[in-house]
Coordinates of C-alpha atoms and ligand atoms in Angstrom, one line a residue:
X1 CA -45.7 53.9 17.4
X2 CA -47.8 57.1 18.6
X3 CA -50.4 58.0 15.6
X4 CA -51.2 61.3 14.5
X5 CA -53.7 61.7 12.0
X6 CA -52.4 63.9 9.0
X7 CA -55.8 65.6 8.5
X8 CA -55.4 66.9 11.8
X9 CA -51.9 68.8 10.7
X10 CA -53.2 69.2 6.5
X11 CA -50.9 69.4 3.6
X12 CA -48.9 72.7 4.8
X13 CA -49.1 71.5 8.2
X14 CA -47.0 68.0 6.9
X15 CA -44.9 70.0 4.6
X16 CA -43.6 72.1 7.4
X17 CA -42.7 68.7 8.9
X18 CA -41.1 67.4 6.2
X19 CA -38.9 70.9 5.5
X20 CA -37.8 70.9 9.2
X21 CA -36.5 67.3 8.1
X22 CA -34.8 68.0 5.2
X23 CA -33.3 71.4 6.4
X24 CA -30.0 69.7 7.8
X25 CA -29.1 68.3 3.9
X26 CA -29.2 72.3 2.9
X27 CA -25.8 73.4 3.3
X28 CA -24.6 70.2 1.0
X29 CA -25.3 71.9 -1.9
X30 CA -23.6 75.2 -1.9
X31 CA -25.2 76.6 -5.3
X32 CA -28.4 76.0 -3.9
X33 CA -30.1 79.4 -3.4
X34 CA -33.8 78.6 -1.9
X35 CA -35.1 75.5 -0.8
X36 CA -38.7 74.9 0.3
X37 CA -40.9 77.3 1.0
X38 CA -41.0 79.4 -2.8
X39 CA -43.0 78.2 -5.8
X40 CA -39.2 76.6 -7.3
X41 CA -36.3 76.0 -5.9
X42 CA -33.6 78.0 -7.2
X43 CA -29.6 76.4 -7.8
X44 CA -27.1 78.4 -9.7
X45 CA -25.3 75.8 -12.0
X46 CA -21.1 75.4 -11.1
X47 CA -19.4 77.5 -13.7
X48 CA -18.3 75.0 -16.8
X49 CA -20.3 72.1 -15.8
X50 CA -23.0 70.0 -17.2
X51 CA -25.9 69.2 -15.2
X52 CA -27.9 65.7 -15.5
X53 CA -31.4 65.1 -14.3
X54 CA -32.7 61.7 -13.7
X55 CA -36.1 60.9 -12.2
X56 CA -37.5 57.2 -10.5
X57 CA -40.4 56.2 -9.7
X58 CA -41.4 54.2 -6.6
X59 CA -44.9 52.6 -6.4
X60 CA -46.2 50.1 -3.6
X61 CA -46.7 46.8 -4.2
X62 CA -44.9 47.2 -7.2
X63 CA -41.0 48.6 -6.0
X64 CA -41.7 48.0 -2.2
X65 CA -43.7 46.4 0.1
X66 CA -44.2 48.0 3.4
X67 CA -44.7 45.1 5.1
X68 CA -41.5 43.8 4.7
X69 CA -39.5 47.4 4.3
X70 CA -39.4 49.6 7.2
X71 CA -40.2 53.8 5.9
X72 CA -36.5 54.4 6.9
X73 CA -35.0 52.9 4.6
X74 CA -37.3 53.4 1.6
X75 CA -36.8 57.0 2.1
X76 CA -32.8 56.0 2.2
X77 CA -33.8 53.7 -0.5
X78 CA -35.8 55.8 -3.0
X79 CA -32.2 58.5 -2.5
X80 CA -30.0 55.7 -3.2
X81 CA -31.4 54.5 -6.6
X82 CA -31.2 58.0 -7.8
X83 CA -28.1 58.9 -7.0
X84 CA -26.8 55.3 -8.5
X85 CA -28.0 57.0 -11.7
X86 CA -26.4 60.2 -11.5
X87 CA -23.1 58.0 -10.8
X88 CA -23.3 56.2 -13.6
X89 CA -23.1 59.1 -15.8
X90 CA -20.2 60.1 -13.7
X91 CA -21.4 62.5 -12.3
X92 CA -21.7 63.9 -9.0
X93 CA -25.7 64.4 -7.3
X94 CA -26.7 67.9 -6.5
X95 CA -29.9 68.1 -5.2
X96 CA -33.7 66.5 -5.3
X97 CA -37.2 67.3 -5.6
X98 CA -39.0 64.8 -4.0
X99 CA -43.5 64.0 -4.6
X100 CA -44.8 61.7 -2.7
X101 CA -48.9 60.6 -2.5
X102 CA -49.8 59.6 0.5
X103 CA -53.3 57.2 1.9
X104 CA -55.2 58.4 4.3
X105 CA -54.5 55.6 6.4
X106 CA -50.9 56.7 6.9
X107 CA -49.7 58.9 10.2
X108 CA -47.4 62.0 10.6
X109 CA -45.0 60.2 11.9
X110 CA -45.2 57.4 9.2
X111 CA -44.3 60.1 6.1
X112 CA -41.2 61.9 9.6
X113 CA -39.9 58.3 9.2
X114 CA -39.7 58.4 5.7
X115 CA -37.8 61.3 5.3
X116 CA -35.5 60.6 8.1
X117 CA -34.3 58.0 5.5
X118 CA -34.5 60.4 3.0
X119 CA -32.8 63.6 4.8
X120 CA -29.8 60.8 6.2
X121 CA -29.0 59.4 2.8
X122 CA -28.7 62.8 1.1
X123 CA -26.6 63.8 4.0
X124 CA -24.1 61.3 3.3
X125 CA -24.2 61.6 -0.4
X126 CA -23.8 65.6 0.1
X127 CA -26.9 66.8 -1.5
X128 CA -29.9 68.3 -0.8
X129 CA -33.4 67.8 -0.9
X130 CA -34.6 71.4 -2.8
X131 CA -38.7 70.5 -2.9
X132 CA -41.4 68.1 -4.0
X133 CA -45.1 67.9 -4.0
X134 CA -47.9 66.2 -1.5
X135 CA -50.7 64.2 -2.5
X136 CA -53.2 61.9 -0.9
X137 CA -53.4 58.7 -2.8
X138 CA -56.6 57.0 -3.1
X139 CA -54.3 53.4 -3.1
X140 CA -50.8 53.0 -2.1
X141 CA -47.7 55.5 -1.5
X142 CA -46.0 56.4 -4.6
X143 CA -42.8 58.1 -4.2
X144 CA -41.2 60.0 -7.4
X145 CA -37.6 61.9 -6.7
X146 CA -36.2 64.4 -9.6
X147 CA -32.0 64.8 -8.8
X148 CA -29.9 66.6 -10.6
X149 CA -26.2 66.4 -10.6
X150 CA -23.3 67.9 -11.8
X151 CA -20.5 67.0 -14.5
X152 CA -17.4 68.2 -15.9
X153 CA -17.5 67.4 -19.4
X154 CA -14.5 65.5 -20.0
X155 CA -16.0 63.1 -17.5
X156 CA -19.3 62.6 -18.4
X157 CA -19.5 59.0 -19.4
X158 CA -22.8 57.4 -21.4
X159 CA -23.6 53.9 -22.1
X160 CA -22.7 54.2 -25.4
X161 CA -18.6 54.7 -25.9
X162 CA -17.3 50.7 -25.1
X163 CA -14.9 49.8 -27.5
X164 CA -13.5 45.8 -28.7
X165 CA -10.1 45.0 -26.8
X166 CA -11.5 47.4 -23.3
X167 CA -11.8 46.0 -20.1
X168 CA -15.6 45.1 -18.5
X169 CA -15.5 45.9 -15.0
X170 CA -17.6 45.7 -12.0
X171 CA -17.4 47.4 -8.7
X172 CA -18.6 45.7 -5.4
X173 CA -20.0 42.1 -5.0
X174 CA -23.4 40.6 -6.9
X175 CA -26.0 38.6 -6.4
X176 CA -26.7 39.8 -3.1
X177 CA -29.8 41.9 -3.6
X178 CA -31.5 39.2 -4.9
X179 CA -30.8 36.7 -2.2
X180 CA -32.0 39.7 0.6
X181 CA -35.0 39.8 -2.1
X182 CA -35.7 35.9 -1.8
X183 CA -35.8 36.1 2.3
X184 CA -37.8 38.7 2.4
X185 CA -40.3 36.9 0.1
X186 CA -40.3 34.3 2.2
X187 CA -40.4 36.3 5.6
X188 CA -43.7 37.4 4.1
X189 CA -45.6 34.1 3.2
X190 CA -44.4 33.3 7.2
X191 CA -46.3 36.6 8.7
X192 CA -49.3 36.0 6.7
X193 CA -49.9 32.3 7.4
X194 CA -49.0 33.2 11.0
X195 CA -52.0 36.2 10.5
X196 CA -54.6 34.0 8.6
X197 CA -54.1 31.4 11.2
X198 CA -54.4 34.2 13.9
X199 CA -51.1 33.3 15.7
X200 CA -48.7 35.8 17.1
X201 CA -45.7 36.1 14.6
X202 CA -42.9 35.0 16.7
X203 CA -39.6 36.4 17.5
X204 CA -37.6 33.5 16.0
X205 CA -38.4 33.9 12.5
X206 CA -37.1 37.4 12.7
X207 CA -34.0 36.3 15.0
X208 CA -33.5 34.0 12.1
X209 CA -33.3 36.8 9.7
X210 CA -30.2 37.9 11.5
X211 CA -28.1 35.6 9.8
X212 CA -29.1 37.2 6.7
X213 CA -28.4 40.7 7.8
X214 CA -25.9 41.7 5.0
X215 CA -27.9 40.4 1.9
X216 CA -31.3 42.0 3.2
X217 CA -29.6 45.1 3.9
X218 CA -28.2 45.3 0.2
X219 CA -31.8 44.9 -0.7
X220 CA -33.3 47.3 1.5
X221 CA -30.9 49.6 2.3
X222 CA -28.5 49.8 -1.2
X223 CA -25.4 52.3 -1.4
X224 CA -25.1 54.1 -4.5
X225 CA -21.3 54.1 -5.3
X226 CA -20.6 57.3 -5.3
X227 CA -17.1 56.5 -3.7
X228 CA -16.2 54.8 -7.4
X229 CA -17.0 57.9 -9.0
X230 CA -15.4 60.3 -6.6
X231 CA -12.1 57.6 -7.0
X232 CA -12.5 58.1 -10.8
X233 CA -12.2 61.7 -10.4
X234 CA -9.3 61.9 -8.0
X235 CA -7.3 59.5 -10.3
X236 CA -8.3 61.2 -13.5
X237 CA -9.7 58.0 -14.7
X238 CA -12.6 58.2 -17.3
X239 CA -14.4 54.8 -17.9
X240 CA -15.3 54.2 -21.6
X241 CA -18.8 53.1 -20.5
X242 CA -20.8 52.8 -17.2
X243 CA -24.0 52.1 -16.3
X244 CA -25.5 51.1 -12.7
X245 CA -26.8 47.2 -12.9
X246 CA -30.8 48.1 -11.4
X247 CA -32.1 45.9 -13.7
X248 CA -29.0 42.5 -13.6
X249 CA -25.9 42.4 -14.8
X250 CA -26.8 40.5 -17.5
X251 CA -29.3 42.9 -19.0
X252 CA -27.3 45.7 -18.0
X253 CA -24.7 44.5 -20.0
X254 CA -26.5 44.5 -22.9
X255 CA -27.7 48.0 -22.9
X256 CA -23.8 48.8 -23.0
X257 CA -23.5 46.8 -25.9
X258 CA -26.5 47.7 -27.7
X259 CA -25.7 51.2 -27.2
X260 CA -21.9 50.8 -27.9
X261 CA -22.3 48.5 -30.7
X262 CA -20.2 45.6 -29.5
X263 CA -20.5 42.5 -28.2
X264 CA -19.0 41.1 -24.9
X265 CA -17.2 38.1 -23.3
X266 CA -17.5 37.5 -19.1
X267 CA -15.8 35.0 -17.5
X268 CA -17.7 33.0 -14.7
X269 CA -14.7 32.8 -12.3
X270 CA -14.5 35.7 -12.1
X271 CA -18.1 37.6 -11.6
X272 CA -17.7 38.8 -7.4
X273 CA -20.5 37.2 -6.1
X274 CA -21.8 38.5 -2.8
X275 CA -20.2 35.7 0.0
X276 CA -23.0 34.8 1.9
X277 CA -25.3 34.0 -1.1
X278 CA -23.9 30.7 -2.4
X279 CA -24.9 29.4 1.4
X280 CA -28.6 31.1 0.6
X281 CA -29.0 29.9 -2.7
X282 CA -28.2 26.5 -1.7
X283 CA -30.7 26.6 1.4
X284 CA -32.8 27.9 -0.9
X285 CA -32.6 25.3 -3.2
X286 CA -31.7 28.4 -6.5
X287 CA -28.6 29.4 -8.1
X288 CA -26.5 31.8 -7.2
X289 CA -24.8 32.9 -10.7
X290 CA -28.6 33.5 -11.9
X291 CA -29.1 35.5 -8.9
X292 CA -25.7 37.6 -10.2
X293 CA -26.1 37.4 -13.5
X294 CA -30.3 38.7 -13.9
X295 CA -31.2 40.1 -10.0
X296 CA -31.8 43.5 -10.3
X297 CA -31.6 46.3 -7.7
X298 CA -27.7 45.9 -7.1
X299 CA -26.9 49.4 -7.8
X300 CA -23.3 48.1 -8.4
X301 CA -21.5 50.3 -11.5
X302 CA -20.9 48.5 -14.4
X303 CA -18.2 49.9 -16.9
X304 CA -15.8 49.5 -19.4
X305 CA -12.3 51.3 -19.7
X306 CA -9.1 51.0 -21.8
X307 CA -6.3 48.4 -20.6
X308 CA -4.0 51.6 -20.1
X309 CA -6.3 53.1 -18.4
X310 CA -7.4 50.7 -15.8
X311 CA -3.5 50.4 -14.2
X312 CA -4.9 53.4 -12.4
X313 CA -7.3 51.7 -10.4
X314 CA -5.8 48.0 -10.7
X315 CA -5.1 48.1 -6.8
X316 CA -8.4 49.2 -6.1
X317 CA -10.6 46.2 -4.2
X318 CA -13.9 46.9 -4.9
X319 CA -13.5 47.0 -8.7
X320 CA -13.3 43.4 -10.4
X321 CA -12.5 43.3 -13.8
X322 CA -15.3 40.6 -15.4
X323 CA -14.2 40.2 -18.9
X324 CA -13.8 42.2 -22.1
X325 CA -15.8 44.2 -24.8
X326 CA -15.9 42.1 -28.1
X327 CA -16.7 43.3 -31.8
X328 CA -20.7 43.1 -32.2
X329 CA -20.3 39.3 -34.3
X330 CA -19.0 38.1 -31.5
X331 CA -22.2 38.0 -29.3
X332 CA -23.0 38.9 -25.6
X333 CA -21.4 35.4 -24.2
X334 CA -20.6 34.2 -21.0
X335 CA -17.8 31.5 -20.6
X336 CA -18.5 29.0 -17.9
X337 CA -16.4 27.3 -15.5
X338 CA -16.1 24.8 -17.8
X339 CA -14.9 26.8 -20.7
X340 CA -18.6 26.7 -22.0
X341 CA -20.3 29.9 -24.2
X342 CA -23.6 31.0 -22.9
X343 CA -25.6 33.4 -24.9
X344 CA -26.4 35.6 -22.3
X345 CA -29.0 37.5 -24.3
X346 CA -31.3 34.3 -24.0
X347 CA -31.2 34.8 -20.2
X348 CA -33.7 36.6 -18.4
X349 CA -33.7 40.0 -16.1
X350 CA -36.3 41.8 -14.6
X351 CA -39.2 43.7 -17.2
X352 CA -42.4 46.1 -15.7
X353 CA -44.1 44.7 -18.8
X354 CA -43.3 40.7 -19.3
X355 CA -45.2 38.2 -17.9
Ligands
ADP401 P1 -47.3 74.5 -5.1 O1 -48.8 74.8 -4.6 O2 -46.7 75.6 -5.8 O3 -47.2 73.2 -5.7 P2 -46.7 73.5 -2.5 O4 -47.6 74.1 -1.5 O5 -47.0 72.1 -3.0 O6 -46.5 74.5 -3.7 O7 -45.2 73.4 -1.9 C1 -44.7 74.4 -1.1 C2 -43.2 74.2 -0.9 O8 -43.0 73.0 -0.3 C3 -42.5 74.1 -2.3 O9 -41.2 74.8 -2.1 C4 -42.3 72.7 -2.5 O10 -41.2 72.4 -3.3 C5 -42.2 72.1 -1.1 N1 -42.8 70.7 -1.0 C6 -44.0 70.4 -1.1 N2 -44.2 69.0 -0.9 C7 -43.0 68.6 -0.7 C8 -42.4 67.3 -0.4 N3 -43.2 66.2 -0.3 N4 -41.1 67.2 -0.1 C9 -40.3 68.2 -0.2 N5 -40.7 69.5 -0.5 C10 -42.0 69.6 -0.7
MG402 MG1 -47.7 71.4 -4.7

């Protein structure tokens, strides 16, 4: 990869690159007045709607690790997992301020890449990228994008709002994420022995990887479903509940409950788990219903809607229906295979702050 120093270009120098990149996702967002280049970007709301603001961060070592995650697709990445928040309200994402702190020891071209990702994904999500800020960082990137999105009221949807007797459903496959997660992990311990023993890292561990395409790509490259929300919308469907499983189904689940006040009953049979990561979890020598049931990052929508109301989207593929909402007694169970309750509040997902 040629290497330009960004020192040699400084801040307003990089930020001219960067604006050039994100100039293409401009015209998504039609009340979008100014972009880069004043002290704020200015958006004049769409008469009658609500707007929602949602912010992630993304730290190295700690969300990412760049030497298993090429810059594309964090900058896709880091637009994804935003977006997959705005759909959960569902809502529909408008635009993005976007901060990033950069080390020294990164190139011009390293932060171009970066927001090639960045400027494709809001393409195809239709919004744009308004601003940001630049930083240097004295230890890894940190990226932090602000979106905003748009609602009518009568179809914003919260966590809270699940009712007993309403359907739990799930859109896409699980348990993927986590399997792409696993490989990667392992991929890693494979370059550094291969580095610490100074050996070339060879071509067929990352042929290998090929085989593993589709689970590694829902881990580094994840698709907000914005296609649920906009199906939603066009059959005047409001779920109940939704929220977008980043942290596992399991735990996700719970926040619906905790928030709704109710409890909840899945069926095993019929959580969608991701096809090729039964085969992985077997070579692996892990399970795959733990993958589907705690692995975070899926960015999958998780919601609840009335029985009536689901015969709109009954034909509808990518939606499975998992199970049902419960009165708050009941528990947060899962029903096994074999008829068996798990408590699935004794199972655990991903937290910053556990050990
Ligand atoms: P200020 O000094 O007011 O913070 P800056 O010089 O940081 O202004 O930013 C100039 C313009 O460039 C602003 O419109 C800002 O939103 C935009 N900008 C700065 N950094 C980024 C970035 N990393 N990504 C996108 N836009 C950025
Ligand atoms: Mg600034």
């Amino acid at each position: 990869m040629p290497y330009k120093a960004i020192s040699g270009i400084g801040e307003f120098g990089l930020i001219d690159r960067i604006a050039s990149l994100v100039e293409p996702t401009l015209q998504a967002a039609p009340g979008l007045l100014t972009g880069i280049g004043d002290d704020c970007a200015v958006y004049q709301p769409a008469e009658g709607l609500l707007q929602v603001a949602t912010t992630d961060l993304l730290v190295d070592q700690i969300h990412f690790d760049l030497l298993t995650t090429p810059l594309k697709l964090l900058g896709s990445k880091a637009i994804s997992v935003n977006v997959s928040d705005i759909c959960a309200m569902n809502a529909l994402p408008r635009y993005a301020l976007v901060s990033i702190a950069v080390p020294s020891s990164f190139s011009v071209e390293m932060i171009e890449e970066l927001y090639q990702g960045m400027s494709y994904a809001a393409k195809e999500y239709g919004l744009a990228i308004a601003g940001g800020d630049t930083s240097s960082s004295r230890s890894g990137l940190v990226i932090s994008i602000t979106m905003i999105g748009e609602v009518a009221p009568e179809q914003l949807t919260h966590r809270s709002g699940a009712k007993p007797g309403e359907l739990l459903c799930v859109s896409g496959t699980l348990g993927g994420a986590a399997a792409g997660l696993k490989l990667l992990m392992r991929e890693k311990e494979i370059m550094l022995e291969h580095i610490e023993n100074n050996e070339p890292y060879t071509k067929s561990a990352m042929a290998e990887l090929k085989e593993y395409r589709e689970v590694i790509q829902r881990q580094l490259l994840p698709i907000a479903r914005l296609d649920i929300v906009r199906l939603f919308h066009a059959k005047n469907v409001r779920p109940s509940s939704m929220i977008d499983i980043s942290d596992g189904l399991s735990p996700d689940l719970q926040h619906i409950c905790r928030r709704s006040n109710t409890g909840a009953l899945i069926h095993e049979s019929r959580i969608p788990i991701h096809p090729d990561t039964r085969r992985i979890a077997d070579e692996l020598q892990e399970d795959a219903l733990t993958w589907a049931l705690t692995g975070g990052e899926e960015y999958q929508l998780l919601f609840t809607i009335p029985k009536e109301e689901y015969q709109a989207i009954s034909d509808e593929k990518e939606i499975s229906v998992i199970g049902e909402i419960t009165d708050t007694e009941e528990g947060i169970l899962l029903s096994d295979i074999y008829g068996m309750s798990i408590d699935l509040t004794s199972l655990k997902g991903f937290d910053h702050f556990s050990s």
